[in-house]
Tab-separated table of C-alpha atoms in Angstrom:
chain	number	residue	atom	x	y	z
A	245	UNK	CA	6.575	-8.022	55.065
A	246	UNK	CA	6.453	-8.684	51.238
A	247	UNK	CA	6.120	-11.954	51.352
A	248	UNK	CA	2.532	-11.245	53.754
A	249	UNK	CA	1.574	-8.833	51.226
A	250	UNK	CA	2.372	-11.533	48.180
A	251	UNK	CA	-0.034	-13.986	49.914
A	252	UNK	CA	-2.703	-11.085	50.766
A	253	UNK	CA	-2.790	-10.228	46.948
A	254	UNK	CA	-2.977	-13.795	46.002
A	255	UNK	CA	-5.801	-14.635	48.673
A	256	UNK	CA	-7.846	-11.816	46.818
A	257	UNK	CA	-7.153	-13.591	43.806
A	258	UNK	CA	-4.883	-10.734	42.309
A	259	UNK	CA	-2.527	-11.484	39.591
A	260	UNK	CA	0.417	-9.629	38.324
A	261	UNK	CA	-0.997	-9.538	34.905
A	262	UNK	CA	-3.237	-6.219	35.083
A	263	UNK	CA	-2.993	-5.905	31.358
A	264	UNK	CA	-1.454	-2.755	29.116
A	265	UNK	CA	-0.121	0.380	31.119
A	266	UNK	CA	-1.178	-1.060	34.484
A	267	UNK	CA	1.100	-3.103	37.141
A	268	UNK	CA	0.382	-4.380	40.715
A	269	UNK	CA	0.377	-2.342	43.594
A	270	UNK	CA	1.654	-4.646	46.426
A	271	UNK	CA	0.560	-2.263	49.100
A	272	UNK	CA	-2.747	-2.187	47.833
A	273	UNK	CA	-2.878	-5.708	45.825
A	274	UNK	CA	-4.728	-3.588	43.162
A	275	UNK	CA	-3.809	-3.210	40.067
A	276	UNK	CA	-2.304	0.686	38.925
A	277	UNK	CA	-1.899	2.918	35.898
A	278	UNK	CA	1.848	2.979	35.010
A	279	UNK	CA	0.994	6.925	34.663
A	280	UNK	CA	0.725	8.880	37.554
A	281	UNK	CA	-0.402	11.549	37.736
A	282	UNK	CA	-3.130	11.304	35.099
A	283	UNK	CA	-1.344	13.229	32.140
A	284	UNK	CA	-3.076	15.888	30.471
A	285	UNK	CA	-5.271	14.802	27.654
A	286	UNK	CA	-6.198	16.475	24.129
A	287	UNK	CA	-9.358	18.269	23.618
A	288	UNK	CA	-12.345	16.231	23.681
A	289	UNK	CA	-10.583	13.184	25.309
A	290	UNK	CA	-10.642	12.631	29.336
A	291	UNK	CA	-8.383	10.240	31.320
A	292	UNK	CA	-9.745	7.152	31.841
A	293	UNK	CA	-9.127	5.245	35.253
A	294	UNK	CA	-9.495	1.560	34.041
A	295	UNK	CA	-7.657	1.525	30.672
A	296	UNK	CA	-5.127	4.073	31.577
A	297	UNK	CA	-5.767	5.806	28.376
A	298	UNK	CA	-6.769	9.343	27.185
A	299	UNK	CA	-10.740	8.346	25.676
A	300	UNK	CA	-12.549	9.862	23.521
A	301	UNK	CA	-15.568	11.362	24.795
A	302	UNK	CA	-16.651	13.887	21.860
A	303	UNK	CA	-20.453	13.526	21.174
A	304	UNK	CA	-21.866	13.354	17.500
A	305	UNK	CA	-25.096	13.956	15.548
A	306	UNK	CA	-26.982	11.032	14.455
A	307	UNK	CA	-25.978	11.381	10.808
A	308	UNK	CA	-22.347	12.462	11.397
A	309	UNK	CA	-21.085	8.894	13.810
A	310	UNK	CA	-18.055	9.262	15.721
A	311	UNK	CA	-14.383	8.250	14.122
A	312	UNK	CA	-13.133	6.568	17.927
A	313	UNK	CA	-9.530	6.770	16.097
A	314	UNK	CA	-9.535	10.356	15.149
A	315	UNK	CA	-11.835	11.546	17.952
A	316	UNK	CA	-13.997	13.516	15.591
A	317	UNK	CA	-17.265	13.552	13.609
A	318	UNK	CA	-17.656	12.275	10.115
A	319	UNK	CA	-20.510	12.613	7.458
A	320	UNK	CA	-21.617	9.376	6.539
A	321	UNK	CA	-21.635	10.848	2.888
A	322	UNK	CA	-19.760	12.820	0.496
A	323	UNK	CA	-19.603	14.908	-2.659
A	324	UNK	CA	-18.353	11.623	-4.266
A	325	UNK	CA	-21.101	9.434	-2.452
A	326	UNK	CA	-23.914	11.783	-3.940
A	327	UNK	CA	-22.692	12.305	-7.494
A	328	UNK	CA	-23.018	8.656	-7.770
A	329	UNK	CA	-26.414	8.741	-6.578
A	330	UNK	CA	-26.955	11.552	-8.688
A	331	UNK	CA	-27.701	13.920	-5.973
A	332	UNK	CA	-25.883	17.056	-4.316
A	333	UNK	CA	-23.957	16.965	-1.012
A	334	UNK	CA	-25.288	19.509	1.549
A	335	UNK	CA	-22.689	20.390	3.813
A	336	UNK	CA	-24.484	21.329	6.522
A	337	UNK	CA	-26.600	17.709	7.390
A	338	UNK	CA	-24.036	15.838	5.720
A	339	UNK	CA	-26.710	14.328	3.183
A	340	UNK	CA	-27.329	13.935	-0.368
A	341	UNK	CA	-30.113	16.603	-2.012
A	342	UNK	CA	-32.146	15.002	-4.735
A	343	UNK	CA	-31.496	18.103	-7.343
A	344	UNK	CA	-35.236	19.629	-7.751
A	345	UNK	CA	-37.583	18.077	-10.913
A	346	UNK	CA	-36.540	20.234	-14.016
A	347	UNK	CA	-40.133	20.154	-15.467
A	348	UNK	CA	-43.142	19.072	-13.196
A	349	UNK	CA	-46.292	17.562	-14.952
A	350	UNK	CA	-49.417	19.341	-13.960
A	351	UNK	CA	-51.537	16.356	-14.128
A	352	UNK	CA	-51.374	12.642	-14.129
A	353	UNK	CA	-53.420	10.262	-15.389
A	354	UNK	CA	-56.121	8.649	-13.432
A	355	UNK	CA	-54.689	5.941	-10.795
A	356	UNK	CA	-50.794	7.921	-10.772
A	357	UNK	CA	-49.428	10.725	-8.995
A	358	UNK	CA	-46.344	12.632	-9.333
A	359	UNK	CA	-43.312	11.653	-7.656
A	360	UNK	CA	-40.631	14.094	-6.700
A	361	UNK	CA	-38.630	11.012	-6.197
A	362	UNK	CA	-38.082	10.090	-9.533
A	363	UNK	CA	-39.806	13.145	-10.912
A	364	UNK	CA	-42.383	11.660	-13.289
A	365	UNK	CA	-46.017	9.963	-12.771
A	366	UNK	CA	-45.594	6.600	-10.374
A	367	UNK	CA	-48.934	4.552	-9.775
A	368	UNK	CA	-50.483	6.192	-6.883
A	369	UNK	CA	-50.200	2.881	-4.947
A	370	UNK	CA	-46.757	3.382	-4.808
A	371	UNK	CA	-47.213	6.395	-2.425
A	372	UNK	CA	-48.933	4.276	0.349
A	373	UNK	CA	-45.346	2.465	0.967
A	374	UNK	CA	-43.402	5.071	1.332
C-alpha cells in the first residue's frame, strides 16, 4: 500500500520538501502543517493555512505603516525626527507641526506674499507650485 501511495504522490508531482513547519501527507500526497490543530494565536494575528504561521493581520493608518515583526503600528516620525526639522511632534497624526509664525507681516511688497512656510515674504510665484 505505501509504496502505491509513494508513486500516486510522485505522479502528482509531490515532493517531500513542503518547506518550514509542513511535511507530506502520504494519504493525501499533500503537503501538511506540522501543527495540528491550528494553535491559538496572539491578538491581531490569525493562523495561516499555507505558511503554518500565526500572521499578522492588524490594519494601520496611512501615516502610521505596519511593523510586520512587532505586529503593531508605528509613526513614521518622532519627537526627535521633528526637532530636527524644527517642528513639534503631534501625537495624535504622528506628524511634525510647523510651530506658528511669531510675528506675521501685514503686507508684502508688490509681486510677494507671505508664507506660513517659512514665515516671511516669498515671491508670489512661489505659491503657484505648491
Amino acid at each position: 500500500m505505501w509504496k502505491r501511495v509513494s508513486v500516486c504522490c510522485q505522479r502528482r508531482h509531490q515532493t517531500q520538501d513542503c518547506g518550514p513547519n509542513r511535511h507530506l501527507d502520504r494519504n493525501t500526497c499533500q503537503c501538511v502543517c506540522n501543527v495540528l490543530p491550528a494553535p491559538t494565536c496572539p491578538l491581531n494575528h490569525v493562523f495561516n493555512k499555507d505558511t503554518c504561521q500565526c500572521t499578522c493581520i492588524k490594519t494601520c493608518p496611512r501615516h502610521q505603516p505596519l511593523n510586520k515583526t512587532k505586529c503593531s503600528c508605528e509613526c513614521n516620525e518622532s519627537p526627535n525626527k521633528c526637532f530636527l526639522k524644527g517642528r513639534r511632534f503631534h501625537q495624535a497624526t504622528c506628524s511634525c507641526l510647523r510651530p506658528p509664525c511669531e510675528v506675521r507681516r501685514r503686507r508684502c511688497e508688490p509681486g510677494f506674499s507671505f508664507s506660513e512656510e517659512v514665515c516671511r515674504c516669498v515671491p508670489s510665484h512661489w505659491r503657484r507650485l505648491e
